[in-house]
């Protein structure tokens, strides 16, 4: 457990309970302890990794890599930690039973009132199924490298309103228009893409809905103000109990990726 006295009340027990209710893995590591070990891991991290609290706390996060240490994204992660900067990487990790999973890891430094880093916050997203849904993803899982940076990726509700996008999506499609992640939340296709591009995404939504495998793709797509050519892959997340579509994942991959 993290040391409450060190936090000066910033991370009380009630916040621990909130983090334990998250669906994504959440960890805190302490840079003041040798090897920057995990001092807190929520329940979702246990579920994702297969390890118990006693097996997690006190260890550096690299234990999830097993012997698979030759990953280019690890260099980016180390450099960001050294510079006390936020970073987003995708790593090959391994559960306790040895099963491979792809971990999209977002790490951010947490500072005290004096600007000193007291913890590193890590949020883990298991994106294995997302990669497998893309064409050629199975070969990717057995390759020595993963795409760098991660492909442009967004998630939208069944209504078409966007609820998440990754950093690469922001850099490619939002930064040129002086927009950020906060701007996209709750936007629909028409608001985000405009009248020329929105019909492309709406039509792909309908393709996915109609297909038995709930997947679809469009190729050779161009966007106004962007000279690159993209392939768009989309698949639905279906509620296992109701069978209803809960949301859509969209990966927009540039042809020169």
CSV table of C-alpha atoms in Angstrom, one decimal:
chain,number,residue,atom,x,y,z
A,1,UNK,CA,0.0,0.0,0.0
A,2,UNK,CA,1.2,3.5,-0.8
A,3,UNK,CA,2.3,5.6,2.2
A,4,UNK,CA,-0.6,8.1,3.0
A,5,UNK,CA,1.8,10.3,5.1
A,6,UNK,CA,3.9,10.9,1.9
A,7,UNK,CA,0.8,12.0,0.0
A,8,UNK,CA,-0.2,14.7,2.5
A,9,UNK,CA,-3.8,13.6,2.2
A,10,UNK,CA,-3.9,13.8,-1.6
A,11,UNK,CA,-4.6,10.1,-2.0
A,12,UNK,CA,-7.0,9.1,0.8
A,13,UNK,CA,-8.6,5.7,1.3
A,14,UNK,CA,-11.8,6.8,-0.5
A,15,UNK,CA,-9.7,7.4,-3.7
A,16,UNK,CA,-8.3,3.9,-3.3
A,17,UNK,CA,-11.9,2.5,-3.3
A,18,UNK,CA,-12.6,4.6,-6.4
A,19,UNK,CA,-9.6,3.3,-8.3
A,20,UNK,CA,-10.5,-0.3,-7.3
A,21,UNK,CA,-13.8,0.2,-9.2
A,22,UNK,CA,-12.1,1.2,-12.4
A,23,UNK,CA,-12.3,-1.2,-15.4
A,24,UNK,CA,-8.7,-0.5,-16.5
A,25,UNK,CA,-5.6,-1.4,-14.6
A,26,UNK,CA,-4.2,1.4,-12.3
A,27,UNK,CA,-0.8,1.4,-10.6
A,28,UNK,CA,1.3,3.8,-8.5
A,29,UNK,CA,5.0,3.4,-8.4
A,30,UNK,CA,7.3,5.1,-5.9
A,31,UNK,CA,10.5,6.7,-7.4
A,32,UNK,CA,11.9,7.3,-3.9
A,33,UNK,CA,12.3,3.6,-3.4
A,34,UNK,CA,15.0,1.7,-5.2
A,35,UNK,CA,13.9,0.3,-8.6
A,36,UNK,CA,10.7,2.4,-8.6
A,37,UNK,CA,8.5,-0.5,-7.4
A,38,UNK,CA,4.7,-0.7,-7.5
A,39,UNK,CA,3.2,0.5,-4.2
A,40,UNK,CA,-0.5,0.3,-5.3
A,41,UNK,CA,-2.3,-1.8,-7.9
A,42,UNK,CA,-6.1,-1.8,-8.3
A,43,UNK,CA,-8.4,-4.8,-8.7
A,44,UNK,CA,-8.5,-4.5,-12.5
A,45,UNK,CA,-4.7,-4.8,-12.6
A,46,UNK,CA,-4.9,-8.0,-10.7
A,47,UNK,CA,-7.6,-9.3,-13.1
A,48,UNK,CA,-5.6,-8.3,-16.2
A,49,UNK,CA,-2.3,-9.7,-15.0
A,50,UNK,CA,-3.5,-12.7,-13.0
A,51,UNK,CA,-1.3,-11.8,-10.1
A,52,UNK,CA,-2.4,-11.1,-6.6
A,53,UNK,CA,-1.6,-8.0,-4.5
A,54,UNK,CA,1.1,-9.9,-2.6
A,55,UNK,CA,2.7,-10.8,-5.9
A,56,UNK,CA,2.5,-7.3,-7.4
A,57,UNK,CA,3.3,-4.8,-4.7
A,58,UNK,CA,7.1,-4.2,-4.2
A,59,UNK,CA,8.0,-5.3,-7.8
A,60,UNK,CA,9.0,-3.1,-10.8
A,61,UNK,CA,6.4,-3.2,-13.5
A,62,UNK,CA,8.9,-4.9,-15.9
A,63,UNK,CA,8.0,-8.3,-14.4
A,64,UNK,CA,5.1,-8.3,-16.8
A,65,UNK,CA,7.5,-8.4,-19.7
A,66,UNK,CA,8.9,-11.8,-18.7
A,67,UNK,CA,12.0,-12.4,-20.8
A,68,UNK,CA,10.6,-10.4,-23.7
A,69,UNK,CA,12.8,-7.3,-23.1
A,70,UNK,CA,13.7,-6.5,-26.8
A,71,UNK,CA,10.8,-4.0,-27.4
A,72,UNK,CA,11.5,-0.6,-29.0
A,73,UNK,CA,8.7,1.0,-26.9
A,74,UNK,CA,10.6,0.2,-23.7
A,75,UNK,CA,13.3,2.8,-24.6
A,76,UNK,CA,10.6,5.5,-24.9
A,77,UNK,CA,9.2,4.4,-21.5
A,78,UNK,CA,12.6,4.6,-19.8
A,79,UNK,CA,13.4,8.0,-21.3
A,80,UNK,CA,10.1,9.4,-20.2
A,81,UNK,CA,10.5,8.1,-16.6
A,82,UNK,CA,14.0,9.5,-16.5
A,83,UNK,CA,12.8,12.9,-17.7
A,84,UNK,CA,9.7,12.7,-15.4
A,85,UNK,CA,7.4,13.1,-18.5
A,86,UNK,CA,4.1,11.5,-19.5
A,87,UNK,CA,4.2,8.8,-22.1
A,88,UNK,CA,2.0,6.3,-23.9
A,89,UNK,CA,3.4,3.0,-25.2
A,90,UNK,CA,2.1,-0.4,-26.2
A,91,UNK,CA,4.0,-3.4,-24.8
A,92,UNK,CA,3.9,-7.1,-25.1
A,93,UNK,CA,3.2,-8.3,-21.5
A,94,UNK,CA,2.4,-11.7,-20.0
A,95,UNK,CA,-0.1,-12.8,-17.5
A,96,UNK,CA,0.8,-15.1,-14.6
A,97,UNK,CA,-0.3,-18.1,-16.7
A,98,UNK,CA,2.1,-17.1,-19.5
A,99,UNK,CA,-0.6,-15.8,-21.9
A,100,UNK,CA,0.5,-12.9,-24.0
A,101,UNK,CA,-1.5,-9.7,-23.9
A,102,UNK,CA,-0.9,-6.3,-25.5
A,103,UNK,CA,-0.8,-3.6,-22.9
A,104,UNK,CA,-1.4,0.0,-23.9
A,105,UNK,CA,0.3,1.8,-21.0
A,106,UNK,CA,-0.2,5.4,-20.1
A,107,UNK,CA,2.3,6.7,-17.5
A,108,UNK,CA,2.1,10.2,-15.9
A,109,UNK,CA,4.2,11.7,-13.1
A,110,UNK,CA,2.4,13.0,-10.0
A,111,UNK,CA,3.9,16.0,-8.4
A,112,UNK,CA,3.6,17.4,-4.9
A,113,UNK,CA,3.2,21.1,-4.1
A,114,UNK,CA,6.9,21.7,-4.5
A,115,UNK,CA,7.0,20.2,-8.0
A,116,UNK,CA,8.7,17.0,-6.8
A,117,UNK,CA,7.6,13.7,-8.4
A,118,UNK,CA,6.1,11.6,-5.6
A,119,UNK,CA,4.5,8.8,-7.7
A,120,UNK,CA,4.2,7.6,-11.3
A,121,UNK,CA,0.6,6.8,-12.2
A,122,UNK,CA,0.2,4.0,-14.7
A,123,UNK,CA,-3.0,3.1,-16.5
A,124,UNK,CA,-3.1,-0.2,-18.3
A,125,UNK,CA,-5.5,-1.0,-21.2
A,126,UNK,CA,-5.6,-4.6,-22.5
A,127,UNK,CA,-5.9,-3.9,-26.3
A,128,UNK,CA,-5.2,-7.5,-27.4
A,129,UNK,CA,-8.6,-8.0,-29.0
A,130,UNK,CA,-8.4,-4.7,-30.8
A,131,UNK,CA,-5.2,-5.7,-32.5
A,132,UNK,CA,-6.5,-9.2,-33.3
A,133,UNK,CA,-9.6,-7.5,-35.0
A,134,UNK,CA,-7.4,-5.8,-37.5
A,135,UNK,CA,-6.3,-7.6,-40.6
A,136,UNK,CA,-2.8,-9.1,-40.2
A,137,UNK,CA,-2.9,-8.6,-36.4
A,138,UNK,CA,-2.2,-12.3,-35.6
A,139,UNK,CA,1.1,-11.9,-37.5
A,140,UNK,CA,1.8,-8.8,-35.5
A,141,UNK,CA,1.4,-10.6,-32.2
A,142,UNK,CA,4.3,-12.9,-33.2
A,143,UNK,CA,6.5,-10.2,-34.6
A,144,UNK,CA,9.5,-8.7,-32.9
A,145,UNK,CA,8.2,-5.2,-32.9
A,146,UNK,CA,4.9,-3.4,-32.6
A,147,UNK,CA,3.9,-0.2,-34.5
A,148,UNK,CA,5.5,2.9,-33.2
A,149,UNK,CA,3.7,5.1,-32.6
A,150,UNK,CA,0.4,3.3,-31.9
A,151,UNK,CA,-2.1,3.7,-34.8
A,152,UNK,CA,-4.7,6.4,-34.6
A,153,UNK,CA,-7.5,5.0,-32.5
A,154,UNK,CA,-10.8,6.2,-31.2
A,155,UNK,CA,-13.9,4.8,-29.4
A,156,UNK,CA,-17.4,5.9,-30.0
A,157,UNK,CA,-20.7,5.1,-28.4
A,158,UNK,CA,-23.5,3.3,-30.3
A,159,UNK,CA,-25.0,6.7,-30.9
A,160,UNK,CA,-21.9,7.8,-32.8
A,161,UNK,CA,-20.7,10.2,-30.1
A,162,UNK,CA,-16.9,9.9,-29.3
A,163,UNK,CA,-15.9,8.9,-25.8
A,164,UNK,CA,-12.1,8.4,-26.2
A,165,UNK,CA,-9.2,8.9,-28.6
A,166,UNK,CA,-5.5,8.2,-28.2
A,167,UNK,CA,-2.6,10.6,-28.5
A,168,UNK,CA,-1.7,9.6,-32.1
A,169,UNK,CA,-5.3,10.4,-33.1
A,170,UNK,CA,-5.0,13.8,-31.5
A,171,UNK,CA,-1.7,14.6,-33.2
A,172,UNK,CA,-3.0,13.6,-36.6
A,173,UNK,CA,-6.6,14.9,-36.7
A,174,UNK,CA,-7.0,17.4,-33.8
A,175,UNK,CA,-3.8,19.3,-33.4
A,176,UNK,CA,-3.9,20.8,-36.9
A,177,UNK,CA,-7.3,22.4,-35.8
A,178,UNK,CA,-6.0,23.5,-32.4
A,179,UNK,CA,-8.1,20.8,-30.7
A,180,UNK,CA,-7.4,18.3,-27.9
A,181,UNK,CA,-8.9,15.2,-26.3
A,182,UNK,CA,-11.4,17.3,-24.3
A,183,UNK,CA,-12.8,18.8,-27.5
A,184,UNK,CA,-13.7,15.4,-29.0
A,185,UNK,CA,-15.6,14.0,-26.1
A,186,UNK,CA,-19.3,13.9,-26.9
A,187,UNK,CA,-18.8,15.1,-30.5
A,188,UNK,CA,-20.6,13.1,-33.2
A,189,UNK,CA,-19.4,12.2,-36.7
A,190,UNK,CA,-20.9,15.4,-38.2
A,191,UNK,CA,-19.4,17.7,-35.6
A,192,UNK,CA,-16.0,16.2,-35.8
A,193,UNK,CA,-15.5,15.4,-39.4
A,194,UNK,CA,-17.8,17.8,-41.2
A,195,UNK,CA,-20.3,17.1,-44.1
A,196,UNK,CA,-17.7,15.6,-46.5
A,197,UNK,CA,-16.2,12.9,-44.2
A,198,UNK,CA,-19.0,12.2,-41.7
A,199,UNK,CA,-21.0,10.1,-44.2
A,200,UNK,CA,-17.9,7.8,-44.5
A,201,UNK,CA,-18.0,7.0,-40.8
A,202,UNK,CA,-21.7,6.7,-40.6
A,203,UNK,CA,-21.7,4.2,-43.5
A,204,UNK,CA,-19.0,2.2,-41.8
A,205,UNK,CA,-21.1,2.1,-38.6
A,206,UNK,CA,-23.9,0.5,-40.6
A,207,UNK,CA,-21.6,-2.0,-42.3
A,208,UNK,CA,-20.4,-3.1,-38.9
A,209,UNK,CA,-23.9,-3.4,-37.5
A,210,UNK,CA,-25.1,-5.5,-40.5
A,211,UNK,CA,-22.1,-7.9,-40.6
A,212,UNK,CA,-22.3,-11.1,-38.5
A,213,UNK,CA,-18.7,-10.6,-37.3
A,214,UNK,CA,-19.4,-6.9,-36.4
A,215,UNK,CA,-16.3,-5.7,-38.3
A,216,UNK,CA,-15.8,-3.5,-41.3
A,217,UNK,CA,-13.1,-1.7,-43.2
A,218,UNK,CA,-12.8,1.1,-45.8
A,219,UNK,CA,-9.6,1.7,-47.7
A,220,UNK,CA,-7.9,4.6,-49.5
A,221,UNK,CA,-9.7,7.3,-47.5
A,222,UNK,CA,-8.5,10.9,-47.5
A,223,UNK,CA,-9.3,13.7,-45.2
A,224,UNK,CA,-9.6,17.4,-46.0
A,225,UNK,CA,-6.3,19.2,-45.2
A,226,UNK,CA,-4.4,16.0,-44.9
A,227,UNK,CA,-2.4,14.6,-47.8
A,228,UNK,CA,-2.0,11.1,-46.4
A,229,UNK,CA,-4.1,8.2,-47.4
A,230,UNK,CA,-5.7,6.1,-44.7
A,231,UNK,CA,-7.4,2.7,-44.2
A,232,UNK,CA,-10.2,2.7,-41.6
A,233,UNK,CA,-10.9,-0.4,-39.5
A,234,UNK,CA,-13.9,-0.6,-37.2
A,235,UNK,CA,-15.5,-3.2,-35.0
A,236,UNK,CA,-18.2,-3.3,-32.5
A,237,UNK,CA,-18.0,-4.1,-28.8
A,238,UNK,CA,-21.1,-6.3,-28.0
A,239,UNK,CA,-22.6,-6.6,-24.5
A,240,UNK,CA,-22.3,-10.4,-23.7
A,241,UNK,CA,-25.6,-10.5,-21.8
A,242,UNK,CA,-27.9,-8.4,-24.0
A,243,UNK,CA,-26.2,-9.0,-27.3
A,244,UNK,CA,-26.5,-5.3,-28.1
A,245,UNK,CA,-23.7,-3.2,-29.5
A,246,UNK,CA,-22.2,-1.1,-26.7
A,247,UNK,CA,-19.7,0.9,-28.6
A,248,UNK,CA,-17.4,1.0,-31.7
A,249,UNK,CA,-13.6,0.9,-31.9
A,250,UNK,CA,-12.1,2.7,-34.9
A,251,UNK,CA,-8.4,2.4,-36.0
A,252,UNK,CA,-7.3,4.8,-38.7
A,253,UNK,CA,-4.0,3.6,-40.2
A,254,UNK,CA,-2.0,5.7,-42.6
A,255,UNK,CA,-0.8,3.9,-45.7
A,256,UNK,CA,2.7,5.1,-44.9
A,257,UNK,CA,2.6,3.7,-41.4
